[in-house]
């Protein structure tokens, strides 16, 4: 029996997970998403083209590989259909190699409305949700009200759909939310609902599976399986910067509940981190830069959300958060992305500890959201050269290798590879 390898983000998302999964896919037989939903935006670039995936695993461009959407994932049928259509335009027929768990929950249009209603109710304390309905759909899952992919085949599906929608409408009105003014993609709830219902036909063309049996059978047959995380450690519902988090367990433990595999089957855990740090949406971010350097990171790194287009907040790499991520996830190797963004930086800082009211610590405090955290910065000399065209890790500039060695030393986890451009071909393994 083989082990299941895990790949996940160690910061606040958008570390380049999609790209690394795509690069690693040739080494695997199965790529499986285990949590999250269309709040994710995983970018893959090759052959001059750029592709953004939201629900579909990032192995989909390798048509001979199995891709699985696990039980822990949320599916919004209309977004799913758009994703399938955009893949078809690129000549990728996902019906051939994409399997979907019958137990994956559905995001209804009214979940998306509830997301907006919840954010409105929070006023100034907004999460900055992607408004894809993630929080409300997971809420219904836990409250045992949810509808699952397998239910789309049940004779009473429409009735159950209507019942849940009515509940949402009641709640929204009780929250003083203006249901009539609410729009999704410029459409009213009932206009969007029509498209959503039509999209179910696309969903039903796919093979629904009891994915827990499916994946365990794959492992028994010695197939190599890679679990692809969405969001990231610091957005985890339990261990992230609560309440400024997403609504799923984004961590290694989430692989077990999101796919139905035993903890003992977990093999390598690959953690992805940028050479600096970004965050979209609200919440604490101790190393955030509000100056020119922050703006340069945003511009040079094209730091705009793949799902919402919002500018990402930028700052230096946060070692205490990375160490925390390595601890919670049992990270066995690091993948560092986007050092190329800092090619022209004379100095690169790393936050190696937090100063909280004069006390230095590298522990993530419970009061993370409210504490006055000042990053303690350690400077590293920049490499001041382009990385374009470099094909081997050993040929990287000495100062970049020193920076990477410092990350290894500070986290206690070896770097397996570094990514130096958005393109599939630019991942240098050590
Ligand atoms: P994900 O959500 O973790 O899959 O990451 P996103 O796709 O949301 O964001 C990562 C962004 O960085 C995308 O636009 C990628 O094309 C880009 N990217 C990935 N790796 C690199 C890299 O090594 N260098 C540069 N410059 N861009 C990268
Ligand atoms: P990938 O997989 C970055 C953030 C949102 C918001 C918070 C809650 O591309 O790394 P939600 O829609 O879940 O209610 O939003 O989490 N967020 C992400 N930030 N990358 C993501 O996914 C994210 N998914 C959610 O911006 O702050
Ligand atoms: Mg993303």
Tab-separated table of C-alpha atoms and ligand atoms in Angstrom:
chain	number	residue	atom	x	y	z
A	1	UNK	CA	0.000	0.000	0.000
A	2	UNK	CA	1.390	3.404	-0.958
A	3	UNK	CA	1.190	6.541	1.145
A	4	UNK	CA	-0.714	9.663	0.204
A	5	UNK	CA	1.496	12.737	-0.228
A	6	UNK	CA	0.153	16.138	0.727
A	7	UNK	CA	0.829	19.562	-0.758
A	8	UNK	CA	-0.434	22.656	0.999
A	9	UNK	CA	0.080	26.375	1.543
A	10	UNK	CA	1.955	27.540	4.644
A	11	UNK	CA	0.934	31.209	4.630
A	12	UNK	CA	-2.373	32.964	3.819
A	13	UNK	CA	-2.956	31.362	0.413
A	14	UNK	CA	-1.771	31.973	-3.143
A	15	UNK	CA	1.689	30.557	-2.515
A	16	UNK	CA	1.708	28.924	-5.955
A	17	UNK	CA	0.138	25.597	-4.980
A	18	UNK	CA	-1.572	25.086	-8.342
A	19	UNK	CA	1.651	25.595	-10.221
A	20	UNK	CA	3.642	23.156	-8.067
A	21	UNK	CA	0.882	20.516	-8.221
A	22	UNK	CA	0.911	20.787	-12.004
A	23	UNK	CA	4.704	20.347	-12.024
A	24	UNK	CA	4.567	17.341	-9.672
A	25	UNK	CA	1.624	15.640	-11.401
A	26	UNK	CA	3.829	13.508	-13.717
A	27	UNK	CA	5.129	11.778	-10.541
A	28	UNK	CA	1.610	10.800	-9.428
A	29	UNK	CA	-1.369	8.783	-10.659
A	30	UNK	CA	-4.112	10.595	-8.748
A	31	UNK	CA	-4.506	14.252	-7.717
A	32	UNK	CA	-7.211	14.896	-5.129
A	33	UNK	CA	-8.649	18.078	-3.642
A	34	UNK	CA	-9.741	17.553	-0.025
A	35	UNK	CA	-11.244	20.862	1.173
A	36	UNK	CA	-12.300	24.351	0.185
A	37	UNK	CA	-14.282	25.274	-2.854
A	38	UNK	CA	-14.372	27.993	-5.479
A	39	UNK	CA	-12.842	30.475	-3.048
A	40	UNK	CA	-9.585	28.937	-4.303
A	41	UNK	CA	-7.860	30.220	-7.430
A	42	UNK	CA	-4.968	28.046	-8.547
A	43	UNK	CA	-2.982	29.417	-11.484
A	44	UNK	CA	-1.084	27.239	-13.943
A	45	UNK	CA	1.001	28.674	-16.783
A	46	UNK	CA	2.546	26.807	-19.689
A	47	UNK	CA	2.970	27.213	-23.412
A	48	UNK	CA	2.278	30.938	-23.137
A	49	UNK	CA	-1.200	30.293	-21.700
A	50	UNK	CA	-2.580	30.963	-18.233
A	51	UNK	CA	-5.292	28.853	-16.586
A	52	UNK	CA	-7.039	29.441	-13.263
A	53	UNK	CA	-8.735	26.516	-11.517
A	54	UNK	CA	-11.161	26.929	-8.630
A	55	UNK	CA	-12.696	23.542	-7.825
A	56	UNK	CA	-10.973	21.168	-10.220
A	57	UNK	CA	-7.636	19.687	-9.085
A	58	UNK	CA	-4.505	21.114	-10.685
A	59	UNK	CA	-3.572	17.768	-12.251
A	60	UNK	CA	-6.305	18.143	-14.863
A	61	UNK	CA	-3.976	19.262	-17.649
A	62	UNK	CA	-2.375	15.810	-17.572
A	63	UNK	CA	-5.185	13.859	-19.180
A	64	UNK	CA	-3.830	10.440	-18.323
A	65	UNK	CA	-3.989	11.207	-14.582
A	66	UNK	CA	-7.001	10.709	-12.347
A	67	UNK	CA	-8.325	13.868	-10.675
A	68	UNK	CA	-10.661	13.578	-7.719
A	69	UNK	CA	-12.851	16.093	-5.925
A	70	UNK	CA	-13.101	14.697	-2.402
A	71	UNK	CA	-15.939	14.712	0.121
A	72	UNK	CA	-14.422	17.657	1.987
A	73	UNK	CA	-14.769	19.987	-1.007
A	74	UNK	CA	-17.697	22.313	-1.775
A	75	UNK	CA	-19.029	22.445	-5.331
A	76	UNK	CA	-20.917	25.364	-6.833
A	77	UNK	CA	-22.442	23.773	-9.983
A	78	UNK	CA	-22.548	26.974	-12.029
A	79	UNK	CA	-18.871	27.793	-11.321
A	80	UNK	CA	-18.037	24.143	-11.941
A	81	UNK	CA	-19.719	24.291	-15.321
A	82	UNK	CA	-17.859	27.460	-16.282
A	83	UNK	CA	-14.614	25.773	-15.311
A	84	UNK	CA	-15.424	22.707	-17.390
A	85	UNK	CA	-16.330	24.889	-20.373
A	86	UNK	CA	-13.170	26.934	-20.122
A	87	UNK	CA	-11.113	23.729	-20.011
A	88	UNK	CA	-12.982	22.430	-23.065
A	89	UNK	CA	-12.048	25.615	-24.942
A	90	UNK	CA	-8.443	24.689	-24.258
A	91	UNK	CA	-9.013	21.186	-25.598
A	92	UNK	CA	-9.220	19.515	-22.181
A	93	UNK	CA	-12.127	17.091	-21.802
A	94	UNK	CA	-12.400	16.685	-18.036
A	95	UNK	CA	-15.186	14.081	-18.264
A	96	UNK	CA	-12.459	11.547	-19.050
A	97	UNK	CA	-10.394	11.819	-15.886
A	98	UNK	CA	-12.333	13.770	-13.258
A	99	UNK	CA	-14.197	11.919	-10.496
A	100	UNK	CA	-16.417	13.517	-7.880
A	101	UNK	CA	-17.280	12.370	-4.388
A	102	UNK	CA	-20.992	11.792	-3.818
A	103	UNK	CA	-20.428	13.234	-0.349
A	104	UNK	CA	-19.062	16.596	-1.510
A	105	UNK	CA	-21.479	19.324	-0.446
A	106	UNK	CA	-23.185	21.765	-2.792
A	107	UNK	CA	-23.070	25.539	-2.623
A	108	UNK	CA	-26.548	26.905	-3.411
A	109	UNK	CA	-27.113	30.397	-4.811
A	110	UNK	CA	-28.709	31.253	-1.478
A	111	UNK	CA	-25.497	30.225	0.328
A	112	UNK	CA	-23.810	32.951	-1.661
A	113	UNK	CA	-26.521	35.351	-0.604
A	114	UNK	CA	-25.996	34.355	3.033
A	115	UNK	CA	-22.261	34.990	2.637
A	116	UNK	CA	-23.066	38.561	1.588
A	117	UNK	CA	-25.643	38.903	4.388
A	118	UNK	CA	-23.129	37.699	6.994
A	119	UNK	CA	-20.469	40.093	5.763
A	120	UNK	CA	-22.942	42.963	5.793
A	121	UNK	CA	-23.940	42.108	9.362
A	122	UNK	CA	-20.297	42.164	10.463
A	123	UNK	CA	-19.938	45.740	9.263
A	124	UNK	CA	-16.400	46.958	10.024
A	125	UNK	CA	-15.359	43.499	11.217
A	126	UNK	CA	-15.812	41.923	7.771
A	127	UNK	CA	-13.715	38.847	6.934
A	128	UNK	CA	-13.212	39.939	3.337
A	129	UNK	CA	-14.763	36.687	2.112
A	130	UNK	CA	-14.563	35.775	-1.573
A	131	UNK	CA	-18.396	35.617	-1.347
A	132	UNK	CA	-18.540	32.201	-2.998
A	133	UNK	CA	-20.794	30.848	-0.234
A	134	UNK	CA	-18.092	28.894	1.575
A	135	UNK	CA	-18.948	29.797	5.177
A	136	UNK	CA	-22.729	29.265	4.836
A	137	UNK	CA	-22.344	25.975	2.925
A	138	UNK	CA	-19.970	24.515	5.518
A	139	UNK	CA	-22.303	25.841	8.220
A	140	UNK	CA	-25.172	23.834	6.705
A	141	UNK	CA	-22.918	20.788	6.416
A	142	UNK	CA	-22.094	20.906	10.132
A	143	UNK	CA	-25.694	21.756	11.044
A	144	UNK	CA	-26.749	18.652	9.042
A	145	UNK	CA	-28.872	20.631	6.617
A	146	UNK	CA	-26.604	20.452	3.582
A	147	UNK	CA	-27.243	18.997	0.142
A	148	UNK	CA	-24.601	16.739	-1.334
A	149	UNK	CA	-23.555	15.873	-4.863
A	150	UNK	CA	-25.188	12.446	-4.563
A	151	UNK	CA	-28.487	14.116	-3.674
A	152	UNK	CA	-28.730	15.642	-7.149
A	153	UNK	CA	-29.905	12.181	-8.292
A	154	UNK	CA	-32.588	11.857	-5.611
A	155	UNK	CA	-36.263	12.277	-6.614
A	156	UNK	CA	-36.860	14.819	-3.853
A	157	UNK	CA	-33.825	16.980	-4.674
A	158	UNK	CA	-35.804	20.018	-5.827
A	159	UNK	CA	-38.036	19.854	-2.775
A	160	UNK	CA	-35.044	19.738	-0.420
A	161	UNK	CA	-33.365	22.508	-2.370
A	162	UNK	CA	-36.475	24.682	-1.960
A	163	UNK	CA	-36.656	23.984	1.749
A	164	UNK	CA	-33.052	25.037	2.334
A	165	UNK	CA	-33.412	28.099	0.159
A	166	UNK	CA	-36.500	29.200	2.086
A	167	UNK	CA	-34.545	28.903	5.327
A	168	UNK	CA	-31.813	31.109	3.899
A	169	UNK	CA	-34.326	33.695	2.715
A	170	UNK	CA	-35.880	33.823	6.170
A	171	UNK	CA	-32.495	34.266	7.798
A	172	UNK	CA	-31.394	36.949	5.330
A	173	UNK	CA	-34.580	38.949	5.867
A	174	UNK	CA	-34.242	38.608	9.630
A	175	UNK	CA	-30.773	40.126	9.232
A	176	UNK	CA	-32.249	43.090	7.330
A	177	UNK	CA	-30.501	41.987	4.173
A	178	UNK	CA	-32.034	43.355	0.987
A	179	UNK	CA	-32.685	40.126	-0.912
A	180	UNK	CA	-34.148	41.915	-3.951
A	181	UNK	CA	-31.058	44.033	-4.451
A	182	UNK	CA	-28.699	41.059	-4.124
A	183	UNK	CA	-26.832	40.104	-7.318
A	184	UNK	CA	-24.504	37.296	-8.379
A	185	UNK	CA	-22.571	38.151	-11.539
A	186	UNK	CA	-25.088	40.960	-12.110
A	187	UNK	CA	-28.059	38.571	-11.871
A	188	UNK	CA	-30.861	38.413	-9.306
A	189	UNK	CA	-31.087	35.367	-7.089
A	190	UNK	CA	-33.810	33.750	-9.208
A	191	UNK	CA	-32.058	34.551	-12.507
A	192	UNK	CA	-28.859	33.008	-11.166
A	193	UNK	CA	-30.786	30.067	-9.744
A	194	UNK	CA	-31.972	29.186	-13.249
A	195	UNK	CA	-28.375	28.982	-14.494
A	196	UNK	CA	-27.392	27.037	-11.394
A	197	UNK	CA	-30.153	24.474	-12.017
A	198	UNK	CA	-29.171	24.132	-15.680
A	199	UNK	CA	-25.569	23.563	-14.606
A	200	UNK	CA	-26.571	20.460	-12.666
A	201	UNK	CA	-26.762	18.668	-16.016
A	202	UNK	CA	-23.028	19.269	-16.485
A	203	UNK	CA	-22.262	18.002	-13.009
A	204	UNK	CA	-24.288	14.842	-13.630
A	205	UNK	CA	-22.168	13.975	-16.680
A	206	UNK	CA	-19.301	13.197	-14.324
A	207	UNK	CA	-18.638	9.993	-12.480
A	208	UNK	CA	-19.923	10.272	-8.921
A	209	UNK	CA	-17.967	7.944	-6.657
A	210	UNK	CA	-17.829	6.743	-3.071
A	211	UNK	CA	-14.520	8.515	-2.947
A	212	UNK	CA	-13.361	7.035	0.341
A	213	UNK	CA	-13.429	3.553	-1.236
A	214	UNK	CA	-12.075	4.906	-4.496
A	215	UNK	CA	-9.017	6.521	-2.918
A	216	UNK	CA	-8.233	3.669	-0.548
A	217	UNK	CA	-8.430	1.256	-3.460
A	218	UNK	CA	-5.954	3.461	-5.340
A	219	UNK	CA	-3.556	3.281	-2.385
A	220	UNK	CA	-3.964	-0.507	-2.166
A	221	UNK	CA	-3.129	-0.774	-5.855
A	222	UNK	CA	0.072	1.184	-5.155
A	223	UNK	CA	-1.097	4.159	-7.150
A	224	UNK	CA	0.702	7.344	-6.173
A	225	UNK	CA	-1.740	9.878	-4.754
A	226	UNK	CA	-1.201	13.600	-4.156
A	227	UNK	CA	-3.630	15.590	-2.004
A	228	UNK	CA	-3.858	19.231	-3.138
A	229	UNK	CA	-4.643	21.785	-0.479
A	230	UNK	CA	-6.523	25.016	-1.037
A	231	UNK	CA	-6.279	28.210	1.033
A	232	UNK	CA	-3.520	27.688	3.577
A	233	UNK	CA	-2.359	27.106	7.137
A	234	UNK	CA	-3.051	30.609	8.440
A	235	UNK	CA	-6.612	30.455	7.047
A	236	UNK	CA	-7.361	27.146	8.818
A	237	UNK	CA	-10.634	27.216	10.761
A	238	UNK	CA	-8.991	25.909	13.966
A	239	UNK	CA	-5.400	27.134	13.865
A	240	UNK	CA	-5.522	30.150	11.558
A	241	UNK	CA	-6.115	33.778	12.474
A	242	UNK	CA	-9.710	33.142	13.590
A	243	UNK	CA	-12.203	34.622	12.766
A	244	UNK	CA	-10.288	35.912	9.724
A	245	UNK	CA	-10.064	32.447	8.214
A	246	UNK	CA	-11.911	30.213	5.802
A	247	UNK	CA	-14.377	27.579	7.017
A	248	UNK	CA	-12.431	24.355	6.480
A	249	UNK	CA	-9.426	22.527	7.887
A	250	UNK	CA	-6.760	23.451	5.398
A	251	UNK	CA	-4.074	21.491	7.254
A	252	UNK	CA	-2.694	17.961	6.824
A	253	UNK	CA	-5.328	16.631	9.228
A	254	UNK	CA	-7.962	17.861	6.747
A	255	UNK	CA	-6.705	15.293	4.229
A	256	UNK	CA	-7.994	12.466	6.442
A	257	UNK	CA	-11.488	13.910	6.866
A	258	UNK	CA	-11.654	15.395	3.377
A	259	UNK	CA	-10.788	12.188	1.560
A	260	UNK	CA	-11.440	9.376	4.023
A	261	UNK	CA	-7.865	8.165	4.462
A	262	UNK	CA	-6.307	7.072	7.747
A	263	UNK	CA	-3.635	9.287	9.368
A	264	UNK	CA	-1.137	6.426	9.040
A	265	UNK	CA	-1.430	6.587	5.241
A	266	UNK	CA	-0.007	10.118	5.040
A	267	UNK	CA	3.461	10.229	3.469
A	268	UNK	CA	5.374	13.334	2.458
A	269	UNK	CA	3.986	16.742	3.377
A	270	UNK	CA	5.106	19.426	0.952
A	271	UNK	CA	4.670	22.965	2.214
A	272	UNK	CA	4.575	25.848	-0.228
A	273	UNK	CA	5.764	29.288	0.778
A	274	UNK	CA	6.486	32.443	-1.119
A	275	UNK	CA	9.928	33.988	-0.594
A	276	UNK	CA	7.919	36.856	0.925
A	277	UNK	CA	4.315	36.893	2.147
A	278	UNK	CA	0.871	37.994	0.981
A	279	UNK	CA	-2.678	38.000	2.265
A	280	UNK	CA	-6.034	38.849	0.632
A	281	UNK	CA	-8.937	39.978	2.766
A	282	UNK	CA	-8.951	41.210	6.342
A	283	UNK	CA	-7.069	39.996	9.407
A	284	UNK	CA	-3.695	40.228	11.105
A	285	UNK	CA	-0.511	40.200	9.058
A	286	UNK	CA	2.458	41.215	11.233
A	287	UNK	CA	5.003	41.617	8.417
A	288	UNK	CA	2.736	43.657	6.135
A	289	UNK	CA	4.498	46.571	4.420
A	290	UNK	CA	2.586	49.785	3.874
A	291	UNK	CA	5.469	51.531	2.141
A	292	UNK	CA	7.008	51.586	-1.331
A	293	UNK	CA	8.545	48.134	-0.809
A	294	UNK	CA	5.084	46.689	-0.202
A	295	UNK	CA	3.844	48.330	-3.383
A	296	UNK	CA	6.838	46.996	-5.309
A	297	UNK	CA	6.151	43.449	-4.114
A	298	UNK	CA	2.537	43.822	-5.221
A	299	UNK	CA	3.401	45.214	-8.647
A	300	UNK	CA	6.411	43.023	-9.438
A	301	UNK	CA	4.674	39.917	-8.084
A	302	UNK	CA	1.383	40.721	-9.864
A	303	UNK	CA	-0.257	40.220	-6.515
A	304	UNK	CA	-3.919	40.382	-7.471
A	305	UNK	CA	-6.318	37.645	-6.327
A	306	UNK	CA	-6.889	34.868	-8.879
A	307	UNK	CA	-10.531	34.551	-7.740
A	308	UNK	CA	-11.595	38.100	-6.922
A	309	UNK	CA	-8.957	40.301	-8.587
A	310	UNK	CA	-8.436	42.159	-5.304
A	311	UNK	CA	-4.892	43.448	-4.659
A	312	UNK	CA	-3.054	41.253	-2.183
A	313	UNK	CA	-1.464	42.789	0.886
A	314	UNK	CA	2.312	42.198	0.783
A	315	UNK	CA	5.098	41.910	3.332
A	316	UNK	CA	8.269	40.060	4.347
A	317	UNK	CA	8.410	36.338	4.988
A	318	UNK	CA	7.143	35.451	8.475
A	319	UNK	CA	9.307	32.750	10.040
A	320	UNK	CA	7.303	32.342	13.300
A	321	UNK	CA	4.196	31.670	11.166
A	322	UNK	CA	6.177	29.276	8.953
A	323	UNK	CA	7.532	27.372	11.939
A	324	UNK	CA	3.992	27.110	13.293
A	325	UNK	CA	2.824	25.839	9.900
A	326	UNK	CA	5.594	23.229	9.810
A	327	UNK	CA	4.648	22.073	13.309
A	328	UNK	CA	0.893	21.775	12.717
A	329	UNK	CA	1.245	20.146	9.308
A	330	UNK	CA	4.301	17.950	9.822
A	331	UNK	CA	5.918	19.498	6.764
A	332	UNK	CA	8.715	17.298	5.439
A	333	UNK	CA	9.918	19.559	2.623
A	334	UNK	CA	9.548	23.153	1.527
A	335	UNK	CA	8.878	24.585	-1.916
A	336	UNK	CA	9.793	28.260	-2.134
A	337	UNK	CA	8.126	30.335	-4.870
A	338	UNK	CA	8.566	33.791	-6.346
A	339	UNK	CA	12.073	34.833	-5.199
A	340	UNK	CA	12.369	36.310	-8.737
A	341	UNK	CA	9.989	39.076	-7.621
A	342	UNK	CA	12.790	40.396	-5.376
A	343	UNK	CA	15.593	40.266	-7.968
A	344	UNK	CA	16.149	44.020	-7.677
A	345	UNK	CA	15.964	44.236	-3.888
A	346	UNK	CA	19.206	45.265	-2.210
A	347	UNK	CA	18.004	43.966	1.127
A	348	UNK	CA	15.508	41.233	1.846
A	349	UNK	CA	14.158	41.059	5.347
A	350	UNK	CA	12.849	38.022	7.152
A	351	UNK	CA	10.765	38.312	10.289
A	352	UNK	CA	12.550	35.925	12.651
A	353	UNK	CA	10.612	36.724	15.833
A	354	UNK	CA	7.720	38.822	17.116
A	355	UNK	CA	8.116	41.673	19.538
A	356	UNK	CA	4.948	41.808	21.603
A	357	UNK	CA	5.039	44.743	24.014
A	358	UNK	CA	8.819	44.464	24.309
A	359	UNK	CA	8.857	40.689	24.744
A	360	UNK	CA	10.393	38.587	21.947
A	361	UNK	CA	8.690	35.354	21.027
A	362	UNK	CA	8.346	33.111	18.052
A	363	UNK	CA	5.107	31.572	19.288
A	364	UNK	CA	1.840	32.558	17.601
A	365	UNK	CA	-0.069	34.157	20.488
A	366	UNK	CA	-3.759	33.511	21.124
A	367	UNK	CA	-4.224	37.294	20.975
A	368	UNK	CA	-2.843	37.356	17.431
A	369	UNK	CA	-5.598	39.631	16.171
A	370	UNK	CA	-5.372	42.209	18.908
A	371	UNK	CA	-1.781	42.054	20.188
A	372	UNK	CA	0.631	44.807	19.214
A	373	UNK	CA	3.020	42.589	17.228
A	374	UNK	CA	6.126	44.181	15.774
A	375	UNK	CA	8.187	41.956	13.508
A	376	UNK	CA	11.838	41.504	14.486
A	377	UNK	CA	13.582	41.645	11.111
A	378	UNK	CA	16.806	39.961	10.063
A	379	UNK	CA	18.270	41.432	6.851
A	380	UNK	CA	19.708	39.348	4.032
A	381	UNK	CA	21.661	40.729	1.110
A	382	UNK	CA	19.815	40.667	-2.197
A	383	UNK	CA	21.226	38.823	-5.214
A	384	UNK	CA	20.578	41.750	-7.577
A	385	UNK	CA	20.367	39.727	-10.751
A	386	UNK	CA	17.752	38.181	-12.966
A	387	UNK	CA	16.973	34.497	-12.467
A	388	UNK	CA	15.679	34.090	-16.014
A	389	UNK	CA	17.188	31.162	-17.846
A	390	UNK	CA	18.649	29.465	-14.764
A	391	UNK	CA	17.951	25.746	-15.072
A	392	UNK	CA	19.698	24.167	-12.094
A	393	UNK	CA	19.424	24.862	-8.377
A	394	UNK	CA	23.204	24.964	-8.028
A	395	UNK	CA	23.353	27.748	-10.607
A	396	UNK	CA	21.192	30.083	-8.523
A	397	UNK	CA	22.954	33.205	-7.203
A	398	UNK	CA	24.929	32.542	-4.016
A	399	UNK	CA	22.932	35.116	-2.028
A	400	UNK	CA	19.633	33.526	-2.990
A	401	UNK	CA	20.991	30.146	-1.926
A	402	UNK	CA	22.063	31.727	1.372
A	403	UNK	CA	18.545	33.112	1.850
A	404	UNK	CA	17.042	29.686	1.131
A	405	UNK	CA	19.544	28.037	3.504
A	406	UNK	CA	18.465	30.516	6.190
A	407	UNK	CA	14.814	29.538	5.675
A	408	UNK	CA	15.809	25.882	6.030
A	409	UNK	CA	17.807	26.551	9.149
A	410	UNK	CA	15.102	28.698	10.774
A	411	UNK	CA	12.263	26.265	10.046
A	412	UNK	CA	14.266	23.067	10.420
A	413	UNK	CA	12.748	21.783	7.171
A	414	UNK	CA	14.753	21.187	3.962
A	415	UNK	CA	13.955	23.063	0.760
A	416	UNK	CA	13.115	20.576	-2.005
A	417	UNK	CA	12.749	23.040	-4.837
A	418	UNK	CA	12.445	26.684	-5.754
A	419	UNK	CA	10.171	28.225	-8.372
A	420	UNK	CA	11.535	31.207	-10.297
A	421	UNK	CA	8.730	32.180	-12.705
A	422	UNK	CA	5.018	31.485	-13.200
A	423	UNK	CA	5.841	28.984	-15.925
A	424	UNK	CA	5.660	25.240	-15.443
A	425	UNK	CA	9.242	24.810	-16.645
A	426	UNK	CA	10.846	27.035	-14.014
A	427	UNK	CA	10.932	24.828	-10.925
A	428	UNK	CA	14.460	23.947	-9.860
A	429	UNK	CA	14.793	20.850	-7.687
A	430	UNK	CA	17.672	20.723	-5.258
B	1	LIG	P1	-2.299	29.217	-5.436
B	1	LIG	O1	-3.637	29.677	-5.016
B	1	LIG	O2	-1.434	28.817	-4.263
B	1	LIG	O3	-2.333	28.141	-6.481
B	1	LIG	O4	-1.573	30.491	-6.089
B	1	LIG	P2	-2.236	31.559	-7.093
B	1	LIG	O5	-2.339	30.954	-8.428
B	1	LIG	O6	-3.454	32.151	-6.515
B	1	LIG	O7	-1.150	32.713	-7.040
B	1	LIG	C1	0.176	32.494	-7.382
B	1	LIG	C2	0.560	33.491	-8.482
B	1	LIG	O8	1.964	33.529	-8.630
B	1	LIG	C3	0.031	33.064	-9.839
B	1	LIG	O9	-0.236	34.208	-10.591
B	1	LIG	C4	1.199	32.283	-10.431
B	1	LIG	O10	1.191	32.290	-11.858
B	1	LIG	C5	2.370	33.061	-9.909
B	1	LIG	N1	3.592	32.277	-9.665
B	1	LIG	C6	3.706	31.008	-9.198
B	1	LIG	N2	5.001	30.703	-9.010
B	1	LIG	C7	5.713	31.790	-9.357
B	1	LIG	C8	7.114	32.115	-9.356
B	1	LIG	O11	7.959	31.317	-8.972
B	1	LIG	N3	7.462	33.364	-9.776
B	1	LIG	C9	6.542	34.275	-10.176
B	1	LIG	N4	6.977	35.469	-10.555
B	1	LIG	N5	5.223	34.014	-10.200
B	1	LIG	C10	4.822	32.799	-9.769
B	2	LIG	P1	-6.112	29.688	-2.687
B	2	LIG	O1	-6.444	28.223	-2.669
B	2	LIG	C1	-6.115	33.475	-0.582
B	2	LIG	C2	-9.472	34.286	2.096
B	2	LIG	C3	-10.432	35.378	1.683
B	2	LIG	C4	-10.902	35.840	3.054
B	2	LIG	C5	-10.959	34.549	3.848
B	2	LIG	C6	-12.331	33.901	3.902
B	2	LIG	O2	-6.162	30.310	-4.020
B	2	LIG	O3	-4.828	29.939	-1.948
B	2	LIG	P2	-13.954	32.684	2.195
B	2	LIG	O4	-14.289	32.952	0.763
B	2	LIG	O5	-13.357	31.351	2.439
B	2	LIG	O6	-15.119	32.999	3.084
B	2	LIG	O7	-12.842	33.780	2.578
B	2	LIG	O8	-10.045	33.663	3.218
B	2	LIG	N1	-9.283	33.239	1.066
B	2	LIG	C7	-8.181	33.108	0.337
B	2	LIG	N2	-7.077	33.881	0.273
B	2	LIG	N3	-6.196	32.356	-1.321
B	2	LIG	C8	-7.277	31.549	-1.255
B	2	LIG	O9	-7.326	30.363	-1.873
B	2	LIG	C9	-8.349	31.943	-0.423
B	2	LIG	N4	-9.570	31.417	-0.147
B	2	LIG	C10	-10.116	32.218	0.768
B	2	LIG	O10	-9.775	36.390	0.983
B	2	LIG	O11	-9.932	36.661	3.633
B	3	LIG	MG1	-4.899	31.355	-5.243
